[in-house]
mmCIF file of C-alpha atoms and ligand atoms in Angstrom:
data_model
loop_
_atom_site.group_PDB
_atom_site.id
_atom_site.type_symbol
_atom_site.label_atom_id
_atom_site.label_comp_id
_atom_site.label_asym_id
_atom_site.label_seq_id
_atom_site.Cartn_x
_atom_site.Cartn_y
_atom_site.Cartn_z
ATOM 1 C CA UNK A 1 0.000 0.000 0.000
ATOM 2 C CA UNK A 2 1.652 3.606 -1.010
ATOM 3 C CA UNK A 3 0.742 6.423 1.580
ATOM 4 C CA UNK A 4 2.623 8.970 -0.445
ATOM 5 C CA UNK A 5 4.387 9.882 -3.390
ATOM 6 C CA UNK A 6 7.183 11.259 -1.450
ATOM 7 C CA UNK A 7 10.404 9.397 -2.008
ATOM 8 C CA UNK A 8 13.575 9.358 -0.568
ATOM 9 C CA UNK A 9 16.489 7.525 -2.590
ATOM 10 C CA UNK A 10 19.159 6.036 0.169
ATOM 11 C CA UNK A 11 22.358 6.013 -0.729
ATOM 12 C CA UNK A 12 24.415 3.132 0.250
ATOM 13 C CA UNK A 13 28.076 4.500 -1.295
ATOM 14 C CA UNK A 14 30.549 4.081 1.700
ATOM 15 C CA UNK A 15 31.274 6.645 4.358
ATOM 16 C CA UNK A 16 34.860 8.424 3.375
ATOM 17 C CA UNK A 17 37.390 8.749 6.056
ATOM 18 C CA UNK A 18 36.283 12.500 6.215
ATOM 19 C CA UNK A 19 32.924 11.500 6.145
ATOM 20 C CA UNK A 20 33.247 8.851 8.847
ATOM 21 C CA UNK A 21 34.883 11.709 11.307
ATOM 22 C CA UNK A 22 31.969 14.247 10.435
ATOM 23 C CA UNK A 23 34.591 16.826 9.001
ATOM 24 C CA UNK A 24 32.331 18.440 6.020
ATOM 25 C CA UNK A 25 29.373 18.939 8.137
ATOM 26 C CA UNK A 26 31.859 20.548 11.182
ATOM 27 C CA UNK A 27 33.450 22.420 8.380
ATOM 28 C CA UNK A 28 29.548 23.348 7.035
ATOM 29 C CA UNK A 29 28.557 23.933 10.847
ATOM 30 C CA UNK A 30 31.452 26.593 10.954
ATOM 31 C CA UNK A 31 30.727 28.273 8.099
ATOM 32 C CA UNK A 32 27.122 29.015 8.814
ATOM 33 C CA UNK A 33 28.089 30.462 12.035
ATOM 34 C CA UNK A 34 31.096 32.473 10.739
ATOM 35 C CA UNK A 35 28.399 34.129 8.122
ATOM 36 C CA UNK A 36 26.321 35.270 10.999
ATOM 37 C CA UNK A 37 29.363 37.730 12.087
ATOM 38 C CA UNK A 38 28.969 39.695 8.997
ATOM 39 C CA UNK A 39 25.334 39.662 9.643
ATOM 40 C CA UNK A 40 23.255 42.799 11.144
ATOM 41 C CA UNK A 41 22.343 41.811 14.733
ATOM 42 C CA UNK A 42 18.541 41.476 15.661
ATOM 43 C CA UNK A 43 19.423 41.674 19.040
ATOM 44 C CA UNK A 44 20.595 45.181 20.784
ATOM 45 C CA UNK A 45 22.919 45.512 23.977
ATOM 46 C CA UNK A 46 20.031 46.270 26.256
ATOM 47 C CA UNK A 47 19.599 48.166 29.117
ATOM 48 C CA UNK A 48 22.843 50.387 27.708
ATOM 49 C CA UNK A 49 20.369 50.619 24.166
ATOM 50 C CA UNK A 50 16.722 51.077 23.454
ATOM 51 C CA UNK A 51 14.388 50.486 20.716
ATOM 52 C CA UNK A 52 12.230 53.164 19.427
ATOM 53 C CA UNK A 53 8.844 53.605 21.252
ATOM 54 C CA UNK A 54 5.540 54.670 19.962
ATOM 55 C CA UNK A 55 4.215 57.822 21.549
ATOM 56 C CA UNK A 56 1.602 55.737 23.187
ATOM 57 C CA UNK A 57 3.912 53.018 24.204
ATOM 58 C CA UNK A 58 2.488 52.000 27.858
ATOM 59 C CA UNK A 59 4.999 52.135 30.311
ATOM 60 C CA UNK A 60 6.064 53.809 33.550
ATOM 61 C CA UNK A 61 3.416 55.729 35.182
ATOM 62 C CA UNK A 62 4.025 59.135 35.609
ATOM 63 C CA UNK A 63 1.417 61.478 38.631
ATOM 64 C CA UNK A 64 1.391 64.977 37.193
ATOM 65 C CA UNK A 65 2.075 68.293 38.536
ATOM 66 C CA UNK A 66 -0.318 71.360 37.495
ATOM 67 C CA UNK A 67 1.331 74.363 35.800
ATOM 68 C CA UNK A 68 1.981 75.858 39.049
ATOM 69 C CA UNK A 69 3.979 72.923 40.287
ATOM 70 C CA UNK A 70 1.020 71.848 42.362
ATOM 71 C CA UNK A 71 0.123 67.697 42.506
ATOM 72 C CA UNK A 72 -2.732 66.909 40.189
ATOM 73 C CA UNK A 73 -3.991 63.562 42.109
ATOM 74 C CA UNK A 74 -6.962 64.396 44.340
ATOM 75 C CA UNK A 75 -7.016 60.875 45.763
ATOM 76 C CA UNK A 76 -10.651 60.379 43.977
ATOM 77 C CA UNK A 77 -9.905 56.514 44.127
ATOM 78 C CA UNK A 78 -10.983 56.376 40.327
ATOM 79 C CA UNK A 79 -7.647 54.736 39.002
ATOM 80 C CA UNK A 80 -7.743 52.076 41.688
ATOM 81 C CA UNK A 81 -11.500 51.187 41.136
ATOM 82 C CA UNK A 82 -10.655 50.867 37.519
ATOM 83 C CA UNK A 83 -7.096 48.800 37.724
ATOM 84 C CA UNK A 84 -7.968 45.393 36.900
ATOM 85 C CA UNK A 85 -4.891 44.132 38.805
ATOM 86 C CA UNK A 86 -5.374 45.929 41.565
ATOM 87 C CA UNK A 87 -1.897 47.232 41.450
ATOM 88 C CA UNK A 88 -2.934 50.899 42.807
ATOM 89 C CA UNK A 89 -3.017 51.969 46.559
ATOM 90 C CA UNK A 90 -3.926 54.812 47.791
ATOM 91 C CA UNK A 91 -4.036 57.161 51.155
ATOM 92 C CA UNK A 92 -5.837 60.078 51.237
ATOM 93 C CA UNK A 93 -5.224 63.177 53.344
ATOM 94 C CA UNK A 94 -6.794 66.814 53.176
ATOM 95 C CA UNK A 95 -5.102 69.830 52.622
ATOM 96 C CA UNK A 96 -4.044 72.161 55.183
ATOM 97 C CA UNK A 97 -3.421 75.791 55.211
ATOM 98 C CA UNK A 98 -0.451 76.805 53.701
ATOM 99 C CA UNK A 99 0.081 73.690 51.529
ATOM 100 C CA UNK A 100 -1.699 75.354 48.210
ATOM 101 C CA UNK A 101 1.271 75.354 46.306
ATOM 102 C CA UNK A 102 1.920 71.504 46.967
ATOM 103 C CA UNK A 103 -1.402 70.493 46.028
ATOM 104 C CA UNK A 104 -4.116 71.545 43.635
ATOM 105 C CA UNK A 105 -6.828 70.589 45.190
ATOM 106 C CA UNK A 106 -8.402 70.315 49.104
ATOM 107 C CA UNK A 107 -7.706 66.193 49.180
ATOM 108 C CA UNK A 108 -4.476 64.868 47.825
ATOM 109 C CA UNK A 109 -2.580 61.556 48.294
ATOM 110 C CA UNK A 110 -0.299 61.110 50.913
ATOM 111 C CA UNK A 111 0.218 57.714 49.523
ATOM 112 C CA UNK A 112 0.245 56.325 46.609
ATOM 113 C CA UNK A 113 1.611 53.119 45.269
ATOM 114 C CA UNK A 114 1.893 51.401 42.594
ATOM 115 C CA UNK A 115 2.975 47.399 42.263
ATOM 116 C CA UNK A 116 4.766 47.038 38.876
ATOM 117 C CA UNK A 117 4.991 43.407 39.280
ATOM 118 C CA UNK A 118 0.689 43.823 39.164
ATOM 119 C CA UNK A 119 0.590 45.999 37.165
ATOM 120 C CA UNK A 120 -0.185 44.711 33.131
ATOM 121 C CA UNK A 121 0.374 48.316 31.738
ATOM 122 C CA UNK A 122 -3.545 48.704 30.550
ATOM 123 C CA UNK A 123 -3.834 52.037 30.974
ATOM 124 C CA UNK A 124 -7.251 51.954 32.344
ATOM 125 C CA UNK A 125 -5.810 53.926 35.407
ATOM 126 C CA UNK A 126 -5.048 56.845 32.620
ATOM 127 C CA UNK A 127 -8.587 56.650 30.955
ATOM 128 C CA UNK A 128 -10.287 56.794 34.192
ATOM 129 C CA UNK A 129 -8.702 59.517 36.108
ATOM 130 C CA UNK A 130 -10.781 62.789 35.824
ATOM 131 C CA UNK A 131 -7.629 64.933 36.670
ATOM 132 C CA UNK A 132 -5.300 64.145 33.935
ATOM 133 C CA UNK A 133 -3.062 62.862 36.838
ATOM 134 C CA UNK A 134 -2.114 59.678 36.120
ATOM 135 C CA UNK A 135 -0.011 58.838 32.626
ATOM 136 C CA UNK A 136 1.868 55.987 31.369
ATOM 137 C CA UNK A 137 4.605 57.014 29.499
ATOM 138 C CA UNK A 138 7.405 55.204 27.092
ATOM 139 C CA UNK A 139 9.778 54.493 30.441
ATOM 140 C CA UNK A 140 10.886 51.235 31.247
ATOM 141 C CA UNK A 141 10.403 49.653 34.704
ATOM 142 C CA UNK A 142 13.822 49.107 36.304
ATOM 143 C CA UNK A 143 15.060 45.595 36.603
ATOM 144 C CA UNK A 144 15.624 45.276 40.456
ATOM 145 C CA UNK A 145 16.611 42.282 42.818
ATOM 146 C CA UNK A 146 14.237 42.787 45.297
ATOM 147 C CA UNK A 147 10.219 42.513 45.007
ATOM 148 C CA UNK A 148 9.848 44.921 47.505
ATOM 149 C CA UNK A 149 11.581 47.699 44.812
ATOM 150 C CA UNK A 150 8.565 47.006 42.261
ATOM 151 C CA UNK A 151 6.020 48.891 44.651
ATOM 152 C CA UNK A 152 6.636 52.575 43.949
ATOM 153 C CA UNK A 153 6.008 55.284 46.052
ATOM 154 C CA UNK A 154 5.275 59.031 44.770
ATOM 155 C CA UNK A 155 9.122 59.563 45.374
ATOM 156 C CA UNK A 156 9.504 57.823 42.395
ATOM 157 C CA UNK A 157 5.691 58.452 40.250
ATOM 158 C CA UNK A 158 5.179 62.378 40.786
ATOM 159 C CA UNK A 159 7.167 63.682 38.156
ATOM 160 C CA UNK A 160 10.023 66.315 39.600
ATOM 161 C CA UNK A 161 9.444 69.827 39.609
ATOM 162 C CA UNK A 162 12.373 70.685 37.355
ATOM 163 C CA UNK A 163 12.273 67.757 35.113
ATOM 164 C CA UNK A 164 9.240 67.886 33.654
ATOM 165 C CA UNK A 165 7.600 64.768 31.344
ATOM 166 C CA UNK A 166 6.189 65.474 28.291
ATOM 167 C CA UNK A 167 2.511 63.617 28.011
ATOM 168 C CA UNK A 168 0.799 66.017 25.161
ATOM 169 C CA UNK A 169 1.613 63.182 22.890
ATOM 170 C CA UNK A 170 -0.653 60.773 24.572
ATOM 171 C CA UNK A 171 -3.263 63.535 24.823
ATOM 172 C CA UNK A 172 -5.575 63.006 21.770
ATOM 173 C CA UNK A 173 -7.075 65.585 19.598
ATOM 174 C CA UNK A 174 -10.423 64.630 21.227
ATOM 175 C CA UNK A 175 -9.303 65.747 24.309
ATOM 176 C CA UNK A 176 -7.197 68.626 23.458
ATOM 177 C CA UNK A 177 -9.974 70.289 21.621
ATOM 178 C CA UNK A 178 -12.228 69.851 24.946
ATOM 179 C CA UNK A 179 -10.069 71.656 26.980
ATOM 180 C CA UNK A 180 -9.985 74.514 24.403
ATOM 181 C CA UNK A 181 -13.864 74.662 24.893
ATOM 182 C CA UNK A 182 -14.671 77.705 27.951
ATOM 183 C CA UNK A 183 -16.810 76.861 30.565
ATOM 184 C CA UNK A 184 -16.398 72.986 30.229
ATOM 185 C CA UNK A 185 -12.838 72.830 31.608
ATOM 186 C CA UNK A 186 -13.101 70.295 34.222
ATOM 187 C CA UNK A 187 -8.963 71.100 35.373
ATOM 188 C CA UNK A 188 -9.510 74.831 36.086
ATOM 189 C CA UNK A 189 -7.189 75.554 38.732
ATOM 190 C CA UNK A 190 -8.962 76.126 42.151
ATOM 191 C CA UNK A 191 -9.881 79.452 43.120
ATOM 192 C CA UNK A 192 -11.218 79.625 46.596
ATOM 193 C CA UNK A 193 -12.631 83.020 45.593
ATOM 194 C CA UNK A 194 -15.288 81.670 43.220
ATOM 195 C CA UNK A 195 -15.975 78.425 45.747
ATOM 196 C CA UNK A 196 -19.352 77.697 46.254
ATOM 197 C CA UNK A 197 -20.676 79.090 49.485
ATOM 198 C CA UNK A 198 -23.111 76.577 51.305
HETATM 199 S S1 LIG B 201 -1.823 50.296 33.802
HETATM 200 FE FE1 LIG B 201 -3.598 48.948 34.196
HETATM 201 S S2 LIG B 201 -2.809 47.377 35.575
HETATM 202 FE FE2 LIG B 201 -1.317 49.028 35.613
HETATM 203 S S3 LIG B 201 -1.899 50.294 37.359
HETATM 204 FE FE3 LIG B 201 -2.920 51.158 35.544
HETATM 205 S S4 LIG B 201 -4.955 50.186 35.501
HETATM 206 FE FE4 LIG B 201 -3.649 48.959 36.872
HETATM 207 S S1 LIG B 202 -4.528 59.560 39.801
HETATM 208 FE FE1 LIG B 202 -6.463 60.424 39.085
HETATM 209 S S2 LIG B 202 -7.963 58.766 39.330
HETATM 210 FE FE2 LIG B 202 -6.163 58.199 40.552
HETATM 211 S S3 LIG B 202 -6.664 58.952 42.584
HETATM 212 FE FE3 LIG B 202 -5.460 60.553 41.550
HETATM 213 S S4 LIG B 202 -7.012 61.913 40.644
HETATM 214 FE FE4 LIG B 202 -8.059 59.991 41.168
#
């Protein structure tokens, strides 16, 4: 019975000396490898080199300051409700006194952590804070030793006050036009002058 029409002719001419010691296909073996030093590398000497990102590449989180320097996060609880690894913790305190310039608004987050070893770099936490607060950006998490180093604190999520990062790329032109639109800006700066007497 004939499965196939595939053939395969065996040759039964006797093994050289060569041929009995495997030298051609050592010699074969060596060349192929020898080619691949003249050969563009696919892989890059990484951490010391990076790839090119896309503008929306989802990486490190980033809390954001207000023009004024002031912490955007109001400790609304939106970004942890919406984490579906529940990677986000957060303590809220209120503002005192004095402490306008630190924070934007009356509540603010003395704590707030995130677990990168959670976290699966969604971005849900960005599309559900009201703030504009939260961003992922195109930085890589740090390889560390410890577990312990994945949980980051705002020492290392609000961004510093003199090194600024750039998130208008992530912005899209949906929401850029909103915020051109007066009288629906929901990130007006607070102005305890125009608050709401009760
Ligand atoms: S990117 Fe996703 S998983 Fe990570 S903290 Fe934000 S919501 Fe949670
Ligand atoms: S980052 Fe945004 S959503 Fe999360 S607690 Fe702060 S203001 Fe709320």
């Amino acid at each position: 019975m004939q499965l196939t029409n595939r053939k395969v002719v065996v040759s039964h001419k006797e093994l050289s000396f060569a041929e009995r010691m495997y030298l051609p296909a050592v010699a074969k073996g060596m060349a192929i490898t020898l080619s691949h030093l003249f050969k563009k590398s696919p892989t890059i000497d990484y951490p010391k080199k990076t790839r090119p990102m896309s503008v929306t590449y989802r990486g490190r989180h980033v809390l954001k300051r207000d023009e004024n320097g002031a912490e955007r996060c109001v400790a609304c609880g939106m970004c942890a409700v919406a984490c579906p690894a529940e990677a986000i913790t957060i303590v809220s305190a209120e503002r005192k006194k004095g402490e306008e310039h630190l924070y934007r608004e009356e509540k603010y987050a003395s704590s707030f952590e995130i677990n990168m070893l959670r976290c699966i770099f969604c971005g849900l936490c960005e599309d559900a804070c009201p703030k504009e607060a939260i961003f992922l950006t195109d930085r890589l998490v740090d390889a560390e030793f410890e577990r312990e180093d994945f949980i980051y604190g705002k020492e290392k999520l609000v961004e510093k006050i003199d090194k600024r990062i750039d998130i208008t790329k992530r912005q899209t032109q949906a929401v850029l036009d909103f915020k051109k639109i007066p009288g629906l800006r929901h990130n007006t700066l607070f102005d305890p002058k125009k608050q709401v007497k009760h």
